[in-house]
Coordinates of C-alpha atoms in Angstrom, one line a residue:
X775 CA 0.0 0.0 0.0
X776 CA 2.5 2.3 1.2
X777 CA 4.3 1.2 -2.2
X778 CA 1.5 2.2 -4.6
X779 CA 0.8 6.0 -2.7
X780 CA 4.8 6.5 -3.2
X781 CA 4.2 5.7 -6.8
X782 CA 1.2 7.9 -7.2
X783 CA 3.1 11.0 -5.5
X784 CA 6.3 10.3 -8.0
X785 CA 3.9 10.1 -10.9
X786 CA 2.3 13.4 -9.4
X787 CA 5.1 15.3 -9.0
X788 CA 6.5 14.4 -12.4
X789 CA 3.4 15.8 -14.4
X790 CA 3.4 18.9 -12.3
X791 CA 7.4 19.5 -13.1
X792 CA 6.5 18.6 -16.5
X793 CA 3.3 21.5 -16.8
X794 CA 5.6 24.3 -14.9
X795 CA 8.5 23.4 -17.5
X796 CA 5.7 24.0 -20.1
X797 CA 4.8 26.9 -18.4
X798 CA 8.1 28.4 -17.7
X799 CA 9.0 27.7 -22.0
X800 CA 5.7 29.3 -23.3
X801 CA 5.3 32.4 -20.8
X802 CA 9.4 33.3 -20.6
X803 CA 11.8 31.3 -23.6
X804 CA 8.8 31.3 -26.0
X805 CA 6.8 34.5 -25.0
X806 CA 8.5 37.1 -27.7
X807 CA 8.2 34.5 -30.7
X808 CA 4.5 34.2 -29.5
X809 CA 3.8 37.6 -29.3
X810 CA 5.3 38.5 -32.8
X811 CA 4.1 35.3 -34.4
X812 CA 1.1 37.5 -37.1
X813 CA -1.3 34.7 -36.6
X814 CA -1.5 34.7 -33.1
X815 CA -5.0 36.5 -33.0
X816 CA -4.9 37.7 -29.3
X817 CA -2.2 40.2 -29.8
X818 CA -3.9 41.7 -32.8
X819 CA -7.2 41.7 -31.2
X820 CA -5.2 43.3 -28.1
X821 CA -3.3 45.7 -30.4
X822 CA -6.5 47.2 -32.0
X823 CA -6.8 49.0 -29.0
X824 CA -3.4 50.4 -29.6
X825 CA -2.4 53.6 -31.3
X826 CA -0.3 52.3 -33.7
X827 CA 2.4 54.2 -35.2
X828 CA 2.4 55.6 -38.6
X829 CA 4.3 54.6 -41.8
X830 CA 5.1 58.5 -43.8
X831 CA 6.2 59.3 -47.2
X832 CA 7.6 62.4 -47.5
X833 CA 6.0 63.2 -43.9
X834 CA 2.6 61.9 -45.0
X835 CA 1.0 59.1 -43.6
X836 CA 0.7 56.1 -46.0
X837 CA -0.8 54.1 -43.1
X838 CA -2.4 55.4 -40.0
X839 CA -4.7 54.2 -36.6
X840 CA -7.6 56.5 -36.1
X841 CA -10.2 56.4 -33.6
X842 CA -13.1 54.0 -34.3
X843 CA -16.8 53.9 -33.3
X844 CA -16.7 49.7 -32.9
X845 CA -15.4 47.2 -30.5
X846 CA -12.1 48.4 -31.3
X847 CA -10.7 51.7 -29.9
X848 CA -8.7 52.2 -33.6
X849 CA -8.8 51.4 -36.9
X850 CA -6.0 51.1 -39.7
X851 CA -6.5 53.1 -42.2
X852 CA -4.3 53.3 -45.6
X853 CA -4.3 56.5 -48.3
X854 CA -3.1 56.4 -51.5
X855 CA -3.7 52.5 -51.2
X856 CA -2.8 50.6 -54.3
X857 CA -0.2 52.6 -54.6
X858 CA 1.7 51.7 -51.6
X859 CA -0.2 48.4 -50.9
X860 CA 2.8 45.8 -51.6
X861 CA 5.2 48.0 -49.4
X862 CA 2.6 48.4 -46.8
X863 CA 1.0 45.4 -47.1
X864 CA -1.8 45.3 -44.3
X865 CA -2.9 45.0 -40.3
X866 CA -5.9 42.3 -40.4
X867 CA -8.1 40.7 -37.8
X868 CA -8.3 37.7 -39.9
X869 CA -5.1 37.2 -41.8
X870 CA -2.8 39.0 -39.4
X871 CA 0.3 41.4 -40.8
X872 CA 2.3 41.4 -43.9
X873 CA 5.3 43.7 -45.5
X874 CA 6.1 46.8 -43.6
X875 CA 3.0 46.1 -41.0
X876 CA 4.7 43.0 -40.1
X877 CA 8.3 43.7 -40.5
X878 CA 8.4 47.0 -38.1
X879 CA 5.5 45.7 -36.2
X880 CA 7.3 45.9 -32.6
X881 CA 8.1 49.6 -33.6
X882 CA 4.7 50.8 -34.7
X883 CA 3.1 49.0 -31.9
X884 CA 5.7 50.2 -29.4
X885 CA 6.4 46.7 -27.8
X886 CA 9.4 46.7 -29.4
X887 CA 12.6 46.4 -26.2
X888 CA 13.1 50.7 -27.0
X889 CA 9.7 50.7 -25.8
X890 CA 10.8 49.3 -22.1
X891 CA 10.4 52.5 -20.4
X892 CA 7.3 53.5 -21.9
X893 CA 5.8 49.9 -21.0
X894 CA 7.1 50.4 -17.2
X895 CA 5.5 53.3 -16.6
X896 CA 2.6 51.8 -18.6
X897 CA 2.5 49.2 -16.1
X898 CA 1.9 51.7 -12.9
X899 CA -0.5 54.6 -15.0
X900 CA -2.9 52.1 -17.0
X901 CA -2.1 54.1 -19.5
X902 CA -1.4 52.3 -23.3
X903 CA 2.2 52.7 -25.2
X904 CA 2.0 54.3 -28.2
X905 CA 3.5 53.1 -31.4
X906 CA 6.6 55.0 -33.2
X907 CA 6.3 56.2 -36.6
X908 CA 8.3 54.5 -39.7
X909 CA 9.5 57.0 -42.3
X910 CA 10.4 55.3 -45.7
X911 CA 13.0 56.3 -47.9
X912 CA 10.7 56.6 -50.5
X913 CA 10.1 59.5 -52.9
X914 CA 6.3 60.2 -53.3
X915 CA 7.0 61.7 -56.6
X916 CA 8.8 59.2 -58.0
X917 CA 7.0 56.1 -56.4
X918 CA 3.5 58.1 -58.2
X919 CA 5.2 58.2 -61.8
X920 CA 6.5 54.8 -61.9
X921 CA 2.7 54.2 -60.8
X922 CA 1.4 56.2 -63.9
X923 CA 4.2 54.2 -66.0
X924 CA 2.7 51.1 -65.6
X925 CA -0.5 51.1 -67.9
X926 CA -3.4 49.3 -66.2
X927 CA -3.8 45.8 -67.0
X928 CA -0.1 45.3 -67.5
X929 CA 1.4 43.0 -65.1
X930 CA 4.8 44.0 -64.0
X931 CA 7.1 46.2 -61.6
X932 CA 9.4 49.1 -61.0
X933 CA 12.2 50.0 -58.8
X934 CA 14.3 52.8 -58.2
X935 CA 16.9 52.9 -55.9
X936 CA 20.1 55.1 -55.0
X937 CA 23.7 52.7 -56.0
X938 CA 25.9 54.2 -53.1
X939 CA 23.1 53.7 -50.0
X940 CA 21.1 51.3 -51.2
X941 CA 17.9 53.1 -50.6
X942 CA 15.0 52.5 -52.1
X943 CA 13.2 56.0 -53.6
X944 CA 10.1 53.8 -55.7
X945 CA 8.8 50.6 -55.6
X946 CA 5.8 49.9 -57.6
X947 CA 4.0 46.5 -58.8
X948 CA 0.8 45.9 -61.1
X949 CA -1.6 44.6 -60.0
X950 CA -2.2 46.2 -56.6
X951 CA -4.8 46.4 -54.3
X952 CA -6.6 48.4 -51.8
X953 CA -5.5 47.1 -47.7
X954 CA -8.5 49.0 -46.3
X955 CA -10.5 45.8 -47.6
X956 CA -8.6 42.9 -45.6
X957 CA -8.2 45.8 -42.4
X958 CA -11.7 46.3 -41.4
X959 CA -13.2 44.8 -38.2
X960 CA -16.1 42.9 -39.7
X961 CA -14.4 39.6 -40.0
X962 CA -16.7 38.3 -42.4
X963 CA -16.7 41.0 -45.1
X964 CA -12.7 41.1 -44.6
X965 CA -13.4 37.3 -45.6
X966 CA -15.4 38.1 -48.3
X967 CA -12.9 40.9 -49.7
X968 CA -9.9 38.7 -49.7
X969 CA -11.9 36.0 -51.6
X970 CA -12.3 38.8 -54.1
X971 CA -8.8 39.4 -54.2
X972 CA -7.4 36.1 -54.6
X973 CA -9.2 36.1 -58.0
X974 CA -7.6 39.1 -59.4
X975 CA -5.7 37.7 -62.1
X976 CA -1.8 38.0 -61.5
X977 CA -2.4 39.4 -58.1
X978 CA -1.5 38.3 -54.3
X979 CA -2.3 40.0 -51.7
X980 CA 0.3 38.3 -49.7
X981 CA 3.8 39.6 -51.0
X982 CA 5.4 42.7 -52.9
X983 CA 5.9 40.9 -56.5
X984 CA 9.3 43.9 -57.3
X985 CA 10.9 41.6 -54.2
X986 CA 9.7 38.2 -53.9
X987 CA 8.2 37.0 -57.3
X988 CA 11.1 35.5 -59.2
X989 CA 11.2 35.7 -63.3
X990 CA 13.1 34.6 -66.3
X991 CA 16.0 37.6 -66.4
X992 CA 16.4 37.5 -69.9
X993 CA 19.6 39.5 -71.3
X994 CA 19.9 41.8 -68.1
X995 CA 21.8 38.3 -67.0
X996 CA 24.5 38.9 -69.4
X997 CA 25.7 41.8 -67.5
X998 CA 26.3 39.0 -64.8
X999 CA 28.3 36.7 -67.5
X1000 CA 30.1 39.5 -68.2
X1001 CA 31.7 40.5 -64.8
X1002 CA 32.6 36.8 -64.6
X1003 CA 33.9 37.1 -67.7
X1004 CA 36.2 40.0 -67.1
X1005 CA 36.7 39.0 -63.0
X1006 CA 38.2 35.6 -64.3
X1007 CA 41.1 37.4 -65.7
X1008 CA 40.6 35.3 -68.9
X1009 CA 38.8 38.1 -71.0
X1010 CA 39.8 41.8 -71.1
X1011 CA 38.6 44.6 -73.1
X1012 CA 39.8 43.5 -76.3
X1013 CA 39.1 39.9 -75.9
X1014 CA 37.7 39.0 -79.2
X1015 CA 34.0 37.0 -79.1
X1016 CA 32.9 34.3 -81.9
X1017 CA 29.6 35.6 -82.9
X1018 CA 27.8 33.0 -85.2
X1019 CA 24.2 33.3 -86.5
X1020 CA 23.3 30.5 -84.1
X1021 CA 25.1 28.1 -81.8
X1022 CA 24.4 24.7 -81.9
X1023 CA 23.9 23.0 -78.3
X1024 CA 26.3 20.8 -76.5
X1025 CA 24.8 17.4 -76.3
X1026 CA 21.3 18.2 -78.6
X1027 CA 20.1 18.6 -81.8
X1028 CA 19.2 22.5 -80.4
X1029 CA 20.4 25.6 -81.9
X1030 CA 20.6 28.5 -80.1
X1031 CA 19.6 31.8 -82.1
X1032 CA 21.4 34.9 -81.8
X1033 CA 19.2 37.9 -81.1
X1034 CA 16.7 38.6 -84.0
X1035 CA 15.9 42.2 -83.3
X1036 CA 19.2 43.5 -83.0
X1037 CA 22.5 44.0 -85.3
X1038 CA 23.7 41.2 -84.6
X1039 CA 24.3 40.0 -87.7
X1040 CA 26.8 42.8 -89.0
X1041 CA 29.8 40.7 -87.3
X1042 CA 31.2 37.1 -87.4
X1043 CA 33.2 38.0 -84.3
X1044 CA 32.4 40.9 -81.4
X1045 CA 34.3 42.5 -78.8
X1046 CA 31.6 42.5 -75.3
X1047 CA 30.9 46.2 -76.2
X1048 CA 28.8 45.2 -79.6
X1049 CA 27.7 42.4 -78.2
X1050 CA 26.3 43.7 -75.1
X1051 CA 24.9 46.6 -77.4
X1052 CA 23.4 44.2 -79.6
X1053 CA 22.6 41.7 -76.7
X1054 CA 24.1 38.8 -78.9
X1055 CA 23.3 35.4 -77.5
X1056 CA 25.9 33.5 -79.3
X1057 CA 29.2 35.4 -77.4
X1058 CA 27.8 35.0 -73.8
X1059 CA 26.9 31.4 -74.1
X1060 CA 30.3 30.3 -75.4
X1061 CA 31.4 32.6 -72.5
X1062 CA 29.3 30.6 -69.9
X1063 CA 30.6 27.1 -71.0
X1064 CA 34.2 28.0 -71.7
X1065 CA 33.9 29.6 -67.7
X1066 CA 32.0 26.5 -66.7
X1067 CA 29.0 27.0 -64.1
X1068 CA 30.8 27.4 -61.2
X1069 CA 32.5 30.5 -62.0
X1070 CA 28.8 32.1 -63.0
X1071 CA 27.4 30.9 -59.6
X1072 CA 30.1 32.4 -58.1
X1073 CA 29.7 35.6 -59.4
X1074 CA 25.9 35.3 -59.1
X1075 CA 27.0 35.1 -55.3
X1076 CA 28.4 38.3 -55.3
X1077 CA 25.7 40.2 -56.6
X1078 CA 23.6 38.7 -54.1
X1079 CA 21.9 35.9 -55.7
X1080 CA 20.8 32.7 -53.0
X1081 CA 20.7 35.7 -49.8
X1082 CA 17.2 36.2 -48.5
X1083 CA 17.5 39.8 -47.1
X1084 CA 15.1 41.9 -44.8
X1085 CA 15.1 45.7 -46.2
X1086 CA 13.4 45.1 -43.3
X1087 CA 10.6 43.1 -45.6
X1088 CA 11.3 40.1 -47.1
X1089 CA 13.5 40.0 -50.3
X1090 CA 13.5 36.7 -52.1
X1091 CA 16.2 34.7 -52.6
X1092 CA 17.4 34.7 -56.7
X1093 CA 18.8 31.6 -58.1
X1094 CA 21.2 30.3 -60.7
X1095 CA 20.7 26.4 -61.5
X1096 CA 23.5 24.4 -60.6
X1097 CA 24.2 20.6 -61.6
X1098 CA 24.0 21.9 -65.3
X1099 CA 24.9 20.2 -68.5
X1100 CA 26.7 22.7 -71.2
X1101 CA 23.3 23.1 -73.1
X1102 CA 21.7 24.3 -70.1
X1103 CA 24.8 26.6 -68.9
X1104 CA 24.1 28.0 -72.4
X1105 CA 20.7 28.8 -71.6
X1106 CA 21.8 29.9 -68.5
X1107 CA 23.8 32.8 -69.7
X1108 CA 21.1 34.3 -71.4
X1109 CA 18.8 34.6 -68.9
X1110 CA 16.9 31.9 -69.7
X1111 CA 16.3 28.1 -68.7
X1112 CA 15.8 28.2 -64.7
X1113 CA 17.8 31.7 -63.7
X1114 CA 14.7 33.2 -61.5
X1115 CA 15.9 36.8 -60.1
X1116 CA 13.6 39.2 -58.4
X1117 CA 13.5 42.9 -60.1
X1118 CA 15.1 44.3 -56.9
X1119 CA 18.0 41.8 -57.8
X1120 CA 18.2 43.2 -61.0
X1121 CA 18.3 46.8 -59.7
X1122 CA 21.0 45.5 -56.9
X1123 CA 23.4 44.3 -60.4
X1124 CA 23.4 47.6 -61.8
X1125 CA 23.6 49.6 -58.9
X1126 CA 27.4 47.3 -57.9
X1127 CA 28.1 48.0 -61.6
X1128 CA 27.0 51.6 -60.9
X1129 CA 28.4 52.3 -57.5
X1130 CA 32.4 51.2 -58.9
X1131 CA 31.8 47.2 -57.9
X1132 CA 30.5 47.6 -54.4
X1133 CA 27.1 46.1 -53.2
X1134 CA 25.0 47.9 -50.8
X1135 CA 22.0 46.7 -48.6
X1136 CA 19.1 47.8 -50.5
X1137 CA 16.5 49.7 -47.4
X1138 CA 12.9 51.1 -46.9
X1139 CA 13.3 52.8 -44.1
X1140 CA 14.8 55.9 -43.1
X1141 CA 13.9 57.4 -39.4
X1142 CA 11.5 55.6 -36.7
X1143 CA 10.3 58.1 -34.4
X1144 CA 9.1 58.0 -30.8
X1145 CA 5.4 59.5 -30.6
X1146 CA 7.8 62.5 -28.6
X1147 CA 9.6 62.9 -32.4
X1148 CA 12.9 61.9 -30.8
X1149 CA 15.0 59.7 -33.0
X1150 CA 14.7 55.7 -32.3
X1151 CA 16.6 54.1 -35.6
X1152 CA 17.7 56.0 -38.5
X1153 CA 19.5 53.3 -40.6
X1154 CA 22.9 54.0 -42.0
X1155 CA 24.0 52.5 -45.5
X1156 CA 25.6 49.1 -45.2
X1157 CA 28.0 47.5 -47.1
X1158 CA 27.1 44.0 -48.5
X1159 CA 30.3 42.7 -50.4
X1160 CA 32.6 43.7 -53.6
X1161 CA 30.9 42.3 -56.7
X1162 CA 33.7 42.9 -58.7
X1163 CA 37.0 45.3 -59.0
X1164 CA 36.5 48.6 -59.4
X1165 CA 38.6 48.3 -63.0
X1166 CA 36.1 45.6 -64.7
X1167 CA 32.9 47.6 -63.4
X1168 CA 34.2 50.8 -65.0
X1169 CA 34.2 49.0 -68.0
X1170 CA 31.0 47.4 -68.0
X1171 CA 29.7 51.2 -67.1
X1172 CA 30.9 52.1 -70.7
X1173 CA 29.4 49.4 -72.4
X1174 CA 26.1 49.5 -71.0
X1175 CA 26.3 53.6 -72.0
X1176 CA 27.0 52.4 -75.7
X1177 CA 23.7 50.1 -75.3
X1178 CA 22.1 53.2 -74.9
X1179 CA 24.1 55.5 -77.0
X1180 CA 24.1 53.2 -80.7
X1181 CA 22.7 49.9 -79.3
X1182 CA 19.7 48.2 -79.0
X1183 CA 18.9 50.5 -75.7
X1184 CA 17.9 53.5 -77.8
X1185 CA 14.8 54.6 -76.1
X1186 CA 16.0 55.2 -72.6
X1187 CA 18.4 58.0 -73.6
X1188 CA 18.4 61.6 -72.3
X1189 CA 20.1 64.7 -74.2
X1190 CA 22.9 66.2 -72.5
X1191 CA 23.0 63.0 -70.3
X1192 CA 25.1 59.7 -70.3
X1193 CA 22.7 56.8 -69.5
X1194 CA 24.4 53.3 -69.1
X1195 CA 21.6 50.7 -69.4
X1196 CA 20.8 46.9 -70.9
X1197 CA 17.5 45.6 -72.3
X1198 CA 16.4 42.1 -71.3
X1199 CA 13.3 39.9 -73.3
X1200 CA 12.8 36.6 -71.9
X1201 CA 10.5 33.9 -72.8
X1202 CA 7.9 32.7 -71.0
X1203 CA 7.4 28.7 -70.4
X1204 CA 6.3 26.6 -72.9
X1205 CA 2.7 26.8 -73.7
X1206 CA 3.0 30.7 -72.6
X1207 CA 2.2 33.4 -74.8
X1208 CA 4.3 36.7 -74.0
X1209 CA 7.2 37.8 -73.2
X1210 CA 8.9 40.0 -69.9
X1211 CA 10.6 42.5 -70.9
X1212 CA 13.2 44.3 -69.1
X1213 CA 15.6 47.5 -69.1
X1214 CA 17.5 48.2 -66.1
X1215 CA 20.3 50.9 -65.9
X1216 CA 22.0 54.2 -64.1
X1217 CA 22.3 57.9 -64.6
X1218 CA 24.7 60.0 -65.3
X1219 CA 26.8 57.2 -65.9
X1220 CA 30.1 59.3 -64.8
X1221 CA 28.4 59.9 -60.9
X1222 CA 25.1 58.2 -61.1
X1223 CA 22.4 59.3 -58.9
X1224 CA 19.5 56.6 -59.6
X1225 CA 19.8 53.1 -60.9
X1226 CA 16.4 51.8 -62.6
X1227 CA 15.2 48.2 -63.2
X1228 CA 11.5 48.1 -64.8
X1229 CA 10.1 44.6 -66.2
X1230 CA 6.5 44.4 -67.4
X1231 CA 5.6 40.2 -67.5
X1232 CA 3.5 38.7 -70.6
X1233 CA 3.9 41.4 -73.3
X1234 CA 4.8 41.3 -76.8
X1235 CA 8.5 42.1 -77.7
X1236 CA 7.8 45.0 -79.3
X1237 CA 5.1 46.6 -76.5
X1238 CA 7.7 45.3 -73.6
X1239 CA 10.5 46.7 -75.1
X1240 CA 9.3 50.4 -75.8
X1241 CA 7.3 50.1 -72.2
X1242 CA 10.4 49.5 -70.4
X1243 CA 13.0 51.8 -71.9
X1244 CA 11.0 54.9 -71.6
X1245 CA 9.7 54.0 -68.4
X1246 CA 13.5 53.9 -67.0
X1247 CA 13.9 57.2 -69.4
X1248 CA 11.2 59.1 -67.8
X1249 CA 12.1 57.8 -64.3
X1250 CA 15.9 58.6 -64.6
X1251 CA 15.2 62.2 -66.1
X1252 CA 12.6 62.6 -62.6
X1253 CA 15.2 62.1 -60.2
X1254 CA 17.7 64.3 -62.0
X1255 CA 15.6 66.7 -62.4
X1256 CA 15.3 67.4 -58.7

């Protein structure tokens, strides 16, 4: 007897260690990741009666809490919404937070550990913390013309971003949406709304498609072949390139086509200034496979490619396939077969080219402010790596400036001005009508202020091509005009 209530007190005693170890890992080691976890529905419903902080353009707030008449004691409110919508992204009762909401959320809700004072004294006056405001680098201007760039019904995105910070001054994708729908506190027309949404061709609600969708590069790429090219040591300046109509495929009965819409065909061989101004295919695929793949991936690397960043929202990883055959590392070079690159990534490229080889952190925000105004973060331009020497990008700057200046690049240039830029067209998969076409690039080119990449998904060649030039054009002449 005495044996089995000895048992029983063991047995008790080991479940009530084992529920206070539970309790002590949930309510101390787990409570932070709990509490910012966006789908953990009693903090929101808890921080709706919050006065959460606001996120400004230009001193204007994109996104604001103001007093409500429900349940709630505030509502989230966005103006200007499909404009800013994939950078703002949105505060919901139902689907929680995403972009900016969620990536500053312990600043704009003030639980963030710069906050401890405030919640002390919180603790003692029942009185509620109030949120900090998130001021973003971008330009209202700009961020409202590369809106107007982008004809409706035209899927695609712009970015605009300074090559020596890194900060980002537009960021616009097509199609958008309006937050206010999925941020209201009637759960089941928020419900409703997003249903709506989700059936918007082209469209999710979820992410910001200029830094998370990932597309077919096109011949943007070959400014990546090129720095490998010329970092190698093998190939200089006056490195001479074969430059046949076609190129037949390592391994297949596959020829690869030079580019069609170009001049091309004037030359049997080409030094990398033609054939980047032509964006011949044939140069930069012999390139690729006399290199081999691993000397591409690493120069990928050093443009970023296979880093997830936080600008402080989520930036998408861009890839170049590895395990390749020759055929495929042909493909490869050209931006086609399975490179997927986001258009920041594309922006990030030309802005090392730009910024004499060196790589910054690309950023969104620029001062979070205490509801007193003082200063809580103002974050300073970081250095990401060297993408290549300072030599080889000088170089590269001067080819890309005779894209614009007698090559295929036309449309983007600017009297009085030196624009440095490359086209891109890539096809779709098979089955898939379209094209996206790309131009990315940086002016002036001798102390560039802007670097532009602008790719509009599913066109025609000829639509795309025109589209994207005089977008960047339009954008680059904007900025230096200020």
């Amino acid at each position: 007897m005495n044996q089995a209530i000895r048992n029983t007190w063991i047995v008790a005693l080991a479940m009530f260690a084992l529920l206070f170890g539970s309790l002590t890992v949930v309510q101390f080691f787990e409570a932070e990741n709990l509490n910012a976890n966006p789908w953990n529905s009693r903090t929101i419903y808890k921080d709706f009666d919050k006065n959460r902080g606001a996120i400004l353009v230009d001193g204007d707030p994109i996104a604001e809490s103001v007093p409500s008449d429900d349940e709630f004691a505030y509502q989230r409110v966005y103006n200007e919404p499909e404009l800013y919508a994939p950078i703002t992204g949105f505060y919901s009762l139902v689907y929680g937070s995403t972009q900016m909401e969620s990536a500053m959320n312990a600043q704009l809700s003030g639980s963030g550990d710069e906050f401890f004072y405030e919640q002390i004294v919180q603790m003692f006056s029942g009185g509620q913390v109030e949120g900090a405001s998130v001021e973003l680098t971008l330009d209202a201007e700009l961020q409202q013309l590369a809106w107007d760039l982008m004809p409706e019904g035209v899927k695609g995105s712009i970015v605009v971003m300074e090559p020596d910070t890194g900060n980002i001054l537009a960021m616009v994708s097509k199609p958008s949406f309006d937050p206010n729908e999925v941020a209201g506190h009637n759960t089941e027309k928020v419900t409703e709304n997003m249903a709506g949404l989700e059936e918007v061709p082209g469209l999710s609600p979820f992410i910001n498609a200029a830094n998370e969708s990932l597309l077919a590069p096109g011949s943007v790429f070959k400014l990546v072949v090129a720095a490998a090219a010329l970092e190698s040591g093998k190939y200089d300046a006056d490195s001479e390139l074969e430059n046949p109509p076609t190129l037949k495929l390592p391994g297949t009965n596959v020829e690869l086509p030079n580019y069609v819409n170009g001049g091309c065909a004037a030359r049997t061989t080409a030094d990398f200034s033609f054939a980047l101004e032509q964006s011949c295919n044939t140069p930069f695929a012999q390139i690729a496979m006399d290199l081999g793949e691993d000397a591409i991936a690493e120069q990928t690397a050093k443009f970023g490619y296979g880093e997830s960043y936080q600008i402080p929202t989520h930036v998408t990883a861009s890839r170049f396939p590895t395990g390749m055959s020759d055929d495929l590392l042909a493909q490869s070079a050209i931006g086609q077969y399975d490179v997927r690159v986001t258009p920041l990534q594309v922006a990030m490229t030309s802005a090392a080219i730009a910024n004499d080889g060196v790589l910054m952190k690309p950023n969104l925000v620029r001062t979070v402010r205490a509801p007193d105004l003082r200063v809580m973060d103002s974050p300073k331009p970081e250095e990401l790596q060297r993408s290549l020497s300072a030599d080889n990008a000088k170089l590269i700057q001067d080819w890309m400036v005779n894209v614009v200046d007698r090559g295929i690049g036309g449309r983007a240039a600017i009297p009085g001005v030196e624009v440095a830029g490359k086209t891109g067209t890539a096809e779709l998969m098979a089955g898939e009508e379209g094209n996206n076409s790309w131009f990315t690039g940086f002016a002036p080119a001798d102390d560039p202020q802007a670097v532009v990449s602008v790719v509009f998904e599913d066109v025609d060649v000829a639509t795309g091509s025109s589209l994207a030039s005089s977008s960047a054009k339009q954008l680059l002449e904007a900025v230096l005009n200020k």
